[in-house]
Every structure is written in C-alpha cells, then in structure tokens.
PDB file of C-alpha atoms and ligand atoms in Angstrom:
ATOM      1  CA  UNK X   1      10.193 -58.025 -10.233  1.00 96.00           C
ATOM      2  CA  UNK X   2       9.449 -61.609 -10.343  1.00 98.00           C
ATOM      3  CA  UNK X   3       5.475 -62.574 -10.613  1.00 98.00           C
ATOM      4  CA  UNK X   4       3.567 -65.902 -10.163  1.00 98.00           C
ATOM      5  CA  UNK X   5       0.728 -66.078 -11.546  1.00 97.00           C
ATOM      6  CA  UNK X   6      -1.417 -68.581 -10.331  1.00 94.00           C
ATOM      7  CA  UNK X   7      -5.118 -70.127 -11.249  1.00 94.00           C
ATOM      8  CA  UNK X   8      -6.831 -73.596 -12.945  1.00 92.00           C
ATOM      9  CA  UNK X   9      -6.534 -74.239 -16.760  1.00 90.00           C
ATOM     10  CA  UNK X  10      -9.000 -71.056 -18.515  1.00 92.00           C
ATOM     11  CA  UNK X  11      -8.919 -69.162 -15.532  1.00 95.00           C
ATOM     12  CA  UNK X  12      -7.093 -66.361 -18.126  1.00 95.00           C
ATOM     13  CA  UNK X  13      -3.397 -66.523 -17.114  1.00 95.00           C
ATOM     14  CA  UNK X  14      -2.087 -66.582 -20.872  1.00 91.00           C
ATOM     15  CA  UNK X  15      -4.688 -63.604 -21.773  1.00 94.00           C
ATOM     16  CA  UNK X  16      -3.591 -61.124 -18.294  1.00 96.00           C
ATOM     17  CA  UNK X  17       0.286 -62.149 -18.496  1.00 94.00           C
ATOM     18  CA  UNK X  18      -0.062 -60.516 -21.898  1.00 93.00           C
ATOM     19  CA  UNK X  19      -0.791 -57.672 -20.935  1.00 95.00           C
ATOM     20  CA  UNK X  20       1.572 -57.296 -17.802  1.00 97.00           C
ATOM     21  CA  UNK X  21       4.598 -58.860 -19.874  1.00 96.00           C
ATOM     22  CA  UNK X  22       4.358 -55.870 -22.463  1.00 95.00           C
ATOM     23  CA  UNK X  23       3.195 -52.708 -19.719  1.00 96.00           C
ATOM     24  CA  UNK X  24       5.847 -54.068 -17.027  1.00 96.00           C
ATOM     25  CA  UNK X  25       8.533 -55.701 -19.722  1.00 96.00           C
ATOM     26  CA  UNK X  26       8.718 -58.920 -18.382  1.00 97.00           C
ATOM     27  CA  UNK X  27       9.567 -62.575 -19.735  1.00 95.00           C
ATOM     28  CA  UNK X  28       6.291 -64.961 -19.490  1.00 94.00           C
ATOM     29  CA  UNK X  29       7.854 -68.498 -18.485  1.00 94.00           C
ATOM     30  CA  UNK X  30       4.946 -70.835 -19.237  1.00 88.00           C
ATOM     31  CA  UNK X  31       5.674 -74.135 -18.465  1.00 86.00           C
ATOM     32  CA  UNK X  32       2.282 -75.112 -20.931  1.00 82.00           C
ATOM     33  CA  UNK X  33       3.936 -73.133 -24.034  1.00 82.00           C
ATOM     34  CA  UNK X  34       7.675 -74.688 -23.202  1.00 85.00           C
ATOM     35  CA  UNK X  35       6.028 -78.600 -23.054  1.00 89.00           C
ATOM     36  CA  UNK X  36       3.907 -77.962 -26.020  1.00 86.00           C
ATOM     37  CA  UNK X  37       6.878 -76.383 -27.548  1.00 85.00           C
ATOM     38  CA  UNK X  38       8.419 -80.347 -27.331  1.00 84.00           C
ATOM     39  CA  UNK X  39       5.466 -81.708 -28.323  1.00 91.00           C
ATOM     40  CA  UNK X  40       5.180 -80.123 -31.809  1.00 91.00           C
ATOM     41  CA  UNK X  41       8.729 -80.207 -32.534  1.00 91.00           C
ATOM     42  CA  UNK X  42       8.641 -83.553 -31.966  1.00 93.00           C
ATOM     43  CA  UNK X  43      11.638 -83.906 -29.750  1.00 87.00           C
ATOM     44  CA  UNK X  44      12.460 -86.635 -27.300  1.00 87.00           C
ATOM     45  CA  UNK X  45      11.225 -85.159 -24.567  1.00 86.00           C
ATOM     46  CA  UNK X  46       7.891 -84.110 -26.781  1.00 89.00           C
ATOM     47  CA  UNK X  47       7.380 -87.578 -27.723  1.00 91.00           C
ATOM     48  CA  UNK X  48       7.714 -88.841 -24.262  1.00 89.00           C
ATOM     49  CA  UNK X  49       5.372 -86.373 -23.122  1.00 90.00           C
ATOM     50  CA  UNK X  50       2.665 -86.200 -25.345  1.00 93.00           C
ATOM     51  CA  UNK X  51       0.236 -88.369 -24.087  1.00 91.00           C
ATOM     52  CA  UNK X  52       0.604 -87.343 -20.700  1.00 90.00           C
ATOM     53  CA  UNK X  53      -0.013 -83.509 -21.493  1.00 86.00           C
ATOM     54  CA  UNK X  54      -2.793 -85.203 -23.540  1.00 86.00           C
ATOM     55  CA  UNK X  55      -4.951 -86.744 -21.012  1.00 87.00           C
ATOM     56  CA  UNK X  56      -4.602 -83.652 -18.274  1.00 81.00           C
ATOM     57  CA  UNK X  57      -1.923 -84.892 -16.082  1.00 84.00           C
ATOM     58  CA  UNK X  58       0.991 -83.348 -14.876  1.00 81.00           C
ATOM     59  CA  UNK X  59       4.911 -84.277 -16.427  1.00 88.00           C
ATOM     60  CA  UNK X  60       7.263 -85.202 -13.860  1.00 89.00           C
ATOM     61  CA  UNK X  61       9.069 -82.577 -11.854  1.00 85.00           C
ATOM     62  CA  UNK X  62      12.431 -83.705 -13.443  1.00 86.00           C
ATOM     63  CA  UNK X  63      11.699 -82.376 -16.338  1.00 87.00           C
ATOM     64  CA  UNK X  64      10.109 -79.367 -15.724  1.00 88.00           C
ATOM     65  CA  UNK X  65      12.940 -78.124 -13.145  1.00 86.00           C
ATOM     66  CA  UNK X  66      15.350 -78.717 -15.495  1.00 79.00           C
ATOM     67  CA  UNK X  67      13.416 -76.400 -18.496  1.00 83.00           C
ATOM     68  CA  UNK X  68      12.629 -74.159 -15.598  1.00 91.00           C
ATOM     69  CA  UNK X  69      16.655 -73.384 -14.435  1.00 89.00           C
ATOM     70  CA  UNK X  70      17.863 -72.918 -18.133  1.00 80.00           C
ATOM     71  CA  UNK X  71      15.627 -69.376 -18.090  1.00 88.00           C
ATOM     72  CA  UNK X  72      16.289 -68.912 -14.251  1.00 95.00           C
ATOM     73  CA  UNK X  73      19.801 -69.014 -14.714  1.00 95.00           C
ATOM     74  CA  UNK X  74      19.985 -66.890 -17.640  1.00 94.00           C
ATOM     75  CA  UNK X  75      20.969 -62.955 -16.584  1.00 96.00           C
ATOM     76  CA  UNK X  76      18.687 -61.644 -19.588  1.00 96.00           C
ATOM     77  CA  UNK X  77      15.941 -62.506 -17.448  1.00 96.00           C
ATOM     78  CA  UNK X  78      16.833 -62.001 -14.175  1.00 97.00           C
ATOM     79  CA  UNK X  79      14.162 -60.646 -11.715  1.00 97.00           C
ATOM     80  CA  UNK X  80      11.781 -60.066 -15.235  1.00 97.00           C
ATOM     81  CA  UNK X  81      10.298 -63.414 -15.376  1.00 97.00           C
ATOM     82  CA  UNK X  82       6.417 -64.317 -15.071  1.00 97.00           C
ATOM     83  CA  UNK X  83       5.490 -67.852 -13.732  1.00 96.00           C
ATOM     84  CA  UNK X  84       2.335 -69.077 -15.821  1.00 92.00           C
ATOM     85  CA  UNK X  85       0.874 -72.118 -14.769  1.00 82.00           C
ATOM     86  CA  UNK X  86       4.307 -72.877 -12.600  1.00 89.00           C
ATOM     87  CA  UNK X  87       4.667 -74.247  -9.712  1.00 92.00           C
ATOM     88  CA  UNK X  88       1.885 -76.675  -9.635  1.00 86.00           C
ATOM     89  CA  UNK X  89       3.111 -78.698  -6.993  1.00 89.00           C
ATOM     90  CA  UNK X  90       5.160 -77.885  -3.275  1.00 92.00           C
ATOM     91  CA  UNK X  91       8.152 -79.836  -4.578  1.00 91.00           C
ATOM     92  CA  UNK X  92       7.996 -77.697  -7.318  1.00 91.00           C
ATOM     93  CA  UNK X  93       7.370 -74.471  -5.313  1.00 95.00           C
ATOM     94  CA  UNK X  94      10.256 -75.222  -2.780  1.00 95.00           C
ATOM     95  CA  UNK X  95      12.451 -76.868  -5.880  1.00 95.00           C
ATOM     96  CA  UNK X  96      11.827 -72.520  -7.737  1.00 96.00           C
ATOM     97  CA  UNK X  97      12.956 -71.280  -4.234  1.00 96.00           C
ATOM     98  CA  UNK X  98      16.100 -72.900  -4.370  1.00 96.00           C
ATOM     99  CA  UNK X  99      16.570 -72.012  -7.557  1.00 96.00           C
ATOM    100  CA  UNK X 100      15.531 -68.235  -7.277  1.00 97.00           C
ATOM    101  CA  UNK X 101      17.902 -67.976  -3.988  1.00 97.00           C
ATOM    102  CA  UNK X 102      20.945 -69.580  -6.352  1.00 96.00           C
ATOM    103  CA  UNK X 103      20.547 -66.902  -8.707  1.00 97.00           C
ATOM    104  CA  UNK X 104      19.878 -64.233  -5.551  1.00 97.00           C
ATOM    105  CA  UNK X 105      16.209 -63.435  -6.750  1.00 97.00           C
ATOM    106  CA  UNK X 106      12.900 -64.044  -5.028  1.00 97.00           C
ATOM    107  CA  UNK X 107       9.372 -63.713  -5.920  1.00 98.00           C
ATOM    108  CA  UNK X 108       7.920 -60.321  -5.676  1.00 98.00           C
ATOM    109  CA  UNK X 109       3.994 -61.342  -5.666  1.00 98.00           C
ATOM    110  CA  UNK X 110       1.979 -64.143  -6.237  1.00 98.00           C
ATOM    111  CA  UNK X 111      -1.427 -62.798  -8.562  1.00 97.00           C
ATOM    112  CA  UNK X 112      -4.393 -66.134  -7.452  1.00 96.00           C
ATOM    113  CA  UNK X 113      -7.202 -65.493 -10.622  1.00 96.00           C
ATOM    114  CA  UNK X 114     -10.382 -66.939  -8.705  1.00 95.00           C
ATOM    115  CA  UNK X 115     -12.403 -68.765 -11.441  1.00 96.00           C
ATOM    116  CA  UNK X 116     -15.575 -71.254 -10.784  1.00 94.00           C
ATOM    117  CA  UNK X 117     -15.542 -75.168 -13.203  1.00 94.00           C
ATOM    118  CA  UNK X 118     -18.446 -73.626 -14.928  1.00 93.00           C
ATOM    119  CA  UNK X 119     -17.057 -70.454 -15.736  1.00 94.00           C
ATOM    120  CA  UNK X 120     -13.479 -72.398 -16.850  1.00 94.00           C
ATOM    121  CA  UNK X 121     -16.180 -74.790 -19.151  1.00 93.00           C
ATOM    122  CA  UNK X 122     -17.363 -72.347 -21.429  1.00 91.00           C
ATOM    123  CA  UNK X 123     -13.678 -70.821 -21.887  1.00 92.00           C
ATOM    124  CA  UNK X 124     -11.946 -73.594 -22.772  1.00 92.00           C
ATOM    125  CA  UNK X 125     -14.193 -74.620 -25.430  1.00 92.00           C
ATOM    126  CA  UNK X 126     -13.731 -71.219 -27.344  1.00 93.00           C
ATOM    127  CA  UNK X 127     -10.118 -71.121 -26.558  1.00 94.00           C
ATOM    128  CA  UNK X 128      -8.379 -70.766 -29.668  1.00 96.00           C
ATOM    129  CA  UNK X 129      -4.405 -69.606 -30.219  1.00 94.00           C
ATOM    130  CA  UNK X 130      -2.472 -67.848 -33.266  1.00 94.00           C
ATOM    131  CA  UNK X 131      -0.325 -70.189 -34.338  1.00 92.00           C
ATOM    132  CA  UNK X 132       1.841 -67.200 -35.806  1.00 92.00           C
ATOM    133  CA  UNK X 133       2.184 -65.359 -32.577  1.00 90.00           C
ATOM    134  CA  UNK X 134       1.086 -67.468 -29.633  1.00 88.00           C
ATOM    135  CA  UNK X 135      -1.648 -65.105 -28.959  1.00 91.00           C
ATOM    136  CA  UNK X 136      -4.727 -66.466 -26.986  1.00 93.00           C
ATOM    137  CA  UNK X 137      -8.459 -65.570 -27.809  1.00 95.00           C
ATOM    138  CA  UNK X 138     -11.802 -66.863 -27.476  1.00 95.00           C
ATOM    139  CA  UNK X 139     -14.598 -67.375 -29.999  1.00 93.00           C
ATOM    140  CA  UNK X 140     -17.145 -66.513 -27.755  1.00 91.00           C
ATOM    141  CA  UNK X 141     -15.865 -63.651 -25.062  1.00 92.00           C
ATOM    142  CA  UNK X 142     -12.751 -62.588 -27.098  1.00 93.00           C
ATOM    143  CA  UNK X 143     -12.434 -63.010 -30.825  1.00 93.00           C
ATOM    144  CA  UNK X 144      -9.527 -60.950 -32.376  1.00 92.00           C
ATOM    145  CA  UNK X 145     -10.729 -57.779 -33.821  1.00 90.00           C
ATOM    146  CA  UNK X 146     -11.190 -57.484 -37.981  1.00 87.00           C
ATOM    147  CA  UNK X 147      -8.334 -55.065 -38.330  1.00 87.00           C
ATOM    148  CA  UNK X 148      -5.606 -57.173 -36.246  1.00 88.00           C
ATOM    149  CA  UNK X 149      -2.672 -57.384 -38.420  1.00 90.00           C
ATOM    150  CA  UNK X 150      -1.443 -60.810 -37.259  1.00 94.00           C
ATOM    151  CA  UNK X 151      -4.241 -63.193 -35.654  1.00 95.00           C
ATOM    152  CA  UNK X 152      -5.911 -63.715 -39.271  1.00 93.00           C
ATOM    153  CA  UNK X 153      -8.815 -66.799 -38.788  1.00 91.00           C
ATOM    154  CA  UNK X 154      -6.799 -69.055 -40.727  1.00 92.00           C
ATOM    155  CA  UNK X 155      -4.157 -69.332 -38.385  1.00 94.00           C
ATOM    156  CA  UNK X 156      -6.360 -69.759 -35.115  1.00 95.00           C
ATOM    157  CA  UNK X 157      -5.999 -73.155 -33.886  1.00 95.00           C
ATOM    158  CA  UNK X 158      -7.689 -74.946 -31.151  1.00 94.00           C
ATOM    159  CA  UNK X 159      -5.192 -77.310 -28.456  1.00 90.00           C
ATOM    160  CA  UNK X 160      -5.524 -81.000 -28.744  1.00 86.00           C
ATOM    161  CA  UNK X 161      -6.493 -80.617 -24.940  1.00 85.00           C
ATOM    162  CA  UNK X 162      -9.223 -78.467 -25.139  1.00 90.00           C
ATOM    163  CA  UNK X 163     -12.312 -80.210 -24.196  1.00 90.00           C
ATOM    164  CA  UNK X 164     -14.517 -80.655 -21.786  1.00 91.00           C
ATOM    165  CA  UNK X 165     -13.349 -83.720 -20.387  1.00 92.00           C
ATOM    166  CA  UNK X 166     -10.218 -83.105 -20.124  1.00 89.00           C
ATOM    167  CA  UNK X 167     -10.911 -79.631 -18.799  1.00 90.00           C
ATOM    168  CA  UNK X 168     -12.629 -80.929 -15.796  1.00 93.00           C
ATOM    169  CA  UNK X 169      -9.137 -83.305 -15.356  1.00 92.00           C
ATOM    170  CA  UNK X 170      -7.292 -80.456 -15.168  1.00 90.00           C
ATOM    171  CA  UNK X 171      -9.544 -78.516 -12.966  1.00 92.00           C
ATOM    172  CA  UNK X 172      -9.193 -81.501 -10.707  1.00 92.00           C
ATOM    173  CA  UNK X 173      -5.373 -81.892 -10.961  1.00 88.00           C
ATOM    174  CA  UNK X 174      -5.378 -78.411 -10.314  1.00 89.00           C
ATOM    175  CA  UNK X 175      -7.741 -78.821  -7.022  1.00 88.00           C
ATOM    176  CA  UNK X 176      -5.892 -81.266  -5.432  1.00 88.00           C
ATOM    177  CA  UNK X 177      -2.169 -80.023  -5.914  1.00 85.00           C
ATOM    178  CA  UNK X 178      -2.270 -76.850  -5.806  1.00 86.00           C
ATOM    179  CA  UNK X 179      -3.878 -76.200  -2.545  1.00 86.00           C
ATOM    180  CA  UNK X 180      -0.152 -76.274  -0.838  1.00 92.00           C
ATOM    181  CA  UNK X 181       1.507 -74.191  -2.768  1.00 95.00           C
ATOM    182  CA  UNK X 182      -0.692 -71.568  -2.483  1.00 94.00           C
ATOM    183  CA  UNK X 183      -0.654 -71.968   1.669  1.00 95.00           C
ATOM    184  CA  UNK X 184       3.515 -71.769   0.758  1.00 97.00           C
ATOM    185  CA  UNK X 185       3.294 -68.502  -0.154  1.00 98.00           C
ATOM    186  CA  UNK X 186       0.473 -67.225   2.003  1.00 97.00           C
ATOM    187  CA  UNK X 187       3.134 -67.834   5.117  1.00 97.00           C
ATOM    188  CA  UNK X 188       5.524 -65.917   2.927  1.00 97.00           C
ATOM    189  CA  UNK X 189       2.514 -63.229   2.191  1.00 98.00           C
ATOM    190  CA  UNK X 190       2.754 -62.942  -1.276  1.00 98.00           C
ATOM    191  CA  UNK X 191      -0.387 -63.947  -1.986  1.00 98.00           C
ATOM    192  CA  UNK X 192      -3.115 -61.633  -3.736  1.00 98.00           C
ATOM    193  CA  UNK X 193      -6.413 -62.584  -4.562  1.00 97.00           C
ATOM    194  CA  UNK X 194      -8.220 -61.556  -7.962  1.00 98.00           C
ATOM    195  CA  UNK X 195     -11.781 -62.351  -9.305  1.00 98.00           C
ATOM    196  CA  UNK X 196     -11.303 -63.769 -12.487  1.00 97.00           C
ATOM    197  CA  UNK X 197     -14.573 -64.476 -13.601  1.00 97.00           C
ATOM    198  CA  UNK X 198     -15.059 -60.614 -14.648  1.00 97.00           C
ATOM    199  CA  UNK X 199     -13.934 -58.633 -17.952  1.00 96.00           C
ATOM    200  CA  UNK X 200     -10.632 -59.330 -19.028  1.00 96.00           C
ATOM    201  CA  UNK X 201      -9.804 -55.235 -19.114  1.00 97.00           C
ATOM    202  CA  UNK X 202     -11.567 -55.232 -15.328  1.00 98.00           C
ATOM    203  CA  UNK X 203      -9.400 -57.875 -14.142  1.00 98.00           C
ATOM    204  CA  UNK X 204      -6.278 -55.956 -15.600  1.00 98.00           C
ATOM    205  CA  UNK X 205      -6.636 -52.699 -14.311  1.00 98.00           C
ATOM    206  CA  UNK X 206      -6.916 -54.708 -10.250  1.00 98.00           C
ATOM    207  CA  UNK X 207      -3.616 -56.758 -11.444  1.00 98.00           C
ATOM    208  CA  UNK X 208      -2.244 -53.367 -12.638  1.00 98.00           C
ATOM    209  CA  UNK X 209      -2.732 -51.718  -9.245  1.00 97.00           C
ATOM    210  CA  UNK X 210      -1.035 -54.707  -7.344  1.00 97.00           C
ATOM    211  CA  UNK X 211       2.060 -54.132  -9.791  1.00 97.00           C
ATOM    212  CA  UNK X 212       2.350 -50.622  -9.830  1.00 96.00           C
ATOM    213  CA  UNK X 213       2.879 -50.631  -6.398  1.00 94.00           C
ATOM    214  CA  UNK X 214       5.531 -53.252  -6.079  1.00 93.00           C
ATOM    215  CA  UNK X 215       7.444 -51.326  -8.947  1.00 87.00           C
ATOM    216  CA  UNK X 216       6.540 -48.276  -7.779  1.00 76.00           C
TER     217      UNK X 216
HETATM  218  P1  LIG Q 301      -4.989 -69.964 -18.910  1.00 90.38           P
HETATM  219  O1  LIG Q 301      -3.725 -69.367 -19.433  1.00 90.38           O
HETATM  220  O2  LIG Q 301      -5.212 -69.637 -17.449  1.00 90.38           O
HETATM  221  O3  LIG Q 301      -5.173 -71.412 -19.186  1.00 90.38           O
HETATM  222  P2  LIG Q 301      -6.242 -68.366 -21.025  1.00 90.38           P
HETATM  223  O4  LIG Q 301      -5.625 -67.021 -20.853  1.00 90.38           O
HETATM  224  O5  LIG Q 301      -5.752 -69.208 -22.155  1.00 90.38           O
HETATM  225  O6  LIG Q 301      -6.209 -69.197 -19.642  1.00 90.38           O
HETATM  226  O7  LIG Q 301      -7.819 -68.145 -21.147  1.00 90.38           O
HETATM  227  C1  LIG Q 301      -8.701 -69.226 -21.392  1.00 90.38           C
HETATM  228  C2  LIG Q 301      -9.783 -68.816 -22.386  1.00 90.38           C
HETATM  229  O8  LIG Q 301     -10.678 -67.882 -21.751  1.00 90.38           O
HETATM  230  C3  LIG Q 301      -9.242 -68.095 -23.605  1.00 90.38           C
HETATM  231  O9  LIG Q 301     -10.050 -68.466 -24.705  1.00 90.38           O
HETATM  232  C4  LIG Q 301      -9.427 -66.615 -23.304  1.00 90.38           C
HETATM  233  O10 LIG Q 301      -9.572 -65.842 -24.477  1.00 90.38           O
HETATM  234  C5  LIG Q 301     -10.683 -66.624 -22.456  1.00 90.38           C
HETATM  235  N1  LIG Q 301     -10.673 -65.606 -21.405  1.00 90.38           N
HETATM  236  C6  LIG Q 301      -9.622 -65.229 -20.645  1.00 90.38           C
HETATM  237  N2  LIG Q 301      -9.984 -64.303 -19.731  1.00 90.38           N
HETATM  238  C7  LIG Q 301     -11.318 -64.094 -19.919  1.00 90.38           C
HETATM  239  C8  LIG Q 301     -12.312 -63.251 -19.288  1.00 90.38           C
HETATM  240  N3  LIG Q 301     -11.997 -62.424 -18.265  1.00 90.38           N
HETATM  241  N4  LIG Q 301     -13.587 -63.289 -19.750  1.00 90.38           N
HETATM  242  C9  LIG Q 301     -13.901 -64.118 -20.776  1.00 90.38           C
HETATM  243  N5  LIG Q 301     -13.037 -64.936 -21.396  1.00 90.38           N
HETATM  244  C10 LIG Q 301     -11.762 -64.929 -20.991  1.00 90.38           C
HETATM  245 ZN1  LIG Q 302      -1.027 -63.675 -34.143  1.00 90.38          ZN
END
C-alpha cells in the first residue's frame, strides 16, 4: 500500500506517519527530511536551497521529482512508501502519477489531517526533533517520556524554520497550492478526511481504521 499523507506544516504528519510506518511497515518519503538532509550536509543542492527552505517557500519541482524517483524506482520500496508533505503542488501530483504508473504502483489512500492556523501556532513553536533519531516531539503537548532510551534533552533541537512567522508563510503556501491537489484525488476518491486538532493517540486509532481496511 502506498499512502499520502496530506495537511499544513504542524498539522502532525511526522508524529502519525510514525506510527503507521512501524504498525503497517512502510517507508516515510518526506520530502522536508530529504531537503533538510542537503541542507546540513552541506551539499550543492543544500546550499542552493537553504534560503529558500528558510523563508517558507517551496524548492522547484525539478528538484524534488528527481529526489522523489530515486526511492520510487527503487523495488525495496515498492508499494511501502508514505508521502509526507509530498505533492504540494498539481504538477507535482500529476508529475508522482506518472511516476507511480512507470513503476506499475498507484496510491492506495490519501489521509487530509484537518488542522486550524491557531492550532498549527502553538505546535510549531514547541516542535522540537532528536537529532539522533529524527524523532518529532513537542515541549508543550508531547515531550519524550524520562525513561526513553534515545530522545535524551540534549539532543532535542529546534528547526531553523520554526517560528511564527514563517509558520504562517507556510500555512499560506500551503493554502494556496494545495487546494488542487487535493480536488486531484477527490475525482480519483482517495481522499479521507481526519480531525487533526485532537490527541495524537485519538487521531491514530481513526487513521488506523482507514488502513486496516485497505490492507485488510
Ligand atoms: P508535520 O509533520 O505535519 O509538520 P509534526 O508531526 O512535526 O507536523 O507535528 C508538529 C508539532 O505538533 C510537533 O511538535 C508535534 O509533537 C506536535 N503534535 C503533533 N500532533 C499533535 C497533536 N495531535 N496534539 C498536540 N501536538 C501535536
Ligand atoms: Zn531519538
């Protein structure tokens, strides 16, 4: 099964495709993790891209297709891959259909977390990630528990883009090109709705039931 998930910056993509990668064995392709991946390397491409991701904008579609078809095309991960925060954009919607039907797989559903600006606010300032794992929590809703053998606090680190500001960029960004992708796959019907602005085990156990079904 292939999954989209789909929702603005904080709406808790990262936190739920955690949880679905490891119950349903997937591989989470997050087009966030594989830029940022550039940017602290310090590659090419991360140099060319930095202040871009920076300031809440979106990198071109060049780019991204191209980091998109290297996991795509790769058998390991054939029809086990979760879309986070991908595609933003119809081109890049129709651009993943091409690509799916080249490698004869299709997406299975699309999961929409519904999440108000405010809510989003108040995440994104207490978003904070393990820089040993990748692991997302939040200082306020979700800190990691005492006895968690990895996350220690010394190795939490905030993103360069989490702020305010720039949150309410992205939320916008998000707004304005999303809207068409989503109506893409409503005429295909893959399209589920999930409040997002619940707790994060609630909002599991709904995605759960869509999932089970589909691998059912
Ligand atoms: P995204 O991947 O959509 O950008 P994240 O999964 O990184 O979002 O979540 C954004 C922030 O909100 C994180 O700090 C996370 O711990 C927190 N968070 C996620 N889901 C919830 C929730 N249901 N309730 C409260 N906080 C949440
Ligand atoms: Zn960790």
């Amino acid at each position: 099964m292939n999954i989209i998930i789909f929702g603005p910056p904080g709406a808790g993509k990262g936190t739920q495709s955690e949880f679905i990668v490891k119950k349903f064995n997937l591989f989470k392709l997050s087009t966030g993790d594989l830029l940022r991946e550039e940017i602290n390397k310090e590659t090419s491409l991360g140099l060319k891209i930095t202040s871009i991701v920076n300031s809440g904008s979106l990198v071109s579609d060049d780019i991204i297709n191209s980091l998109i078809e290297n996991i795509v095309s790769n058998q390991t991960y054939k029809n086990k891959i979760i879309f986070d925060g991908y595609p933003r954009n119809l081109p890049q919607a129709e651009n993943l259909n091409k690509l799916l039907l080249k490698y004869d797989q299709r997406i299975d559903i699309v999961i929409r977390l519904k999440v108000s600006l405010n809510v989003i606010k108040k995440r994104i300032t207490g978003r904070v990630i393990c820089s040993k794992c990748g692991k997302t929590f939040n200082e306020f809703f979700n800190p990691p528990k005492d006895n968690e053998k990895c996350c220690k606090k010394e190795f939490l680190q905030k993103r360069d883009d989490d702020n305010v500001d720039v949150a309410i960029k992205r939320f916008e960004t998000y707004e304005n090109s999303t809207e068409p992708v989503l109506d893409f796959y409503k005429k295909m019907n893959l399209v589920k709705d999930v409040n997002g602005e619940i707790d994060i085990e609630s909002i599991y156990s709904k995605i759960n039931d869509y999932l089970s079904v589909i691998e059912g």
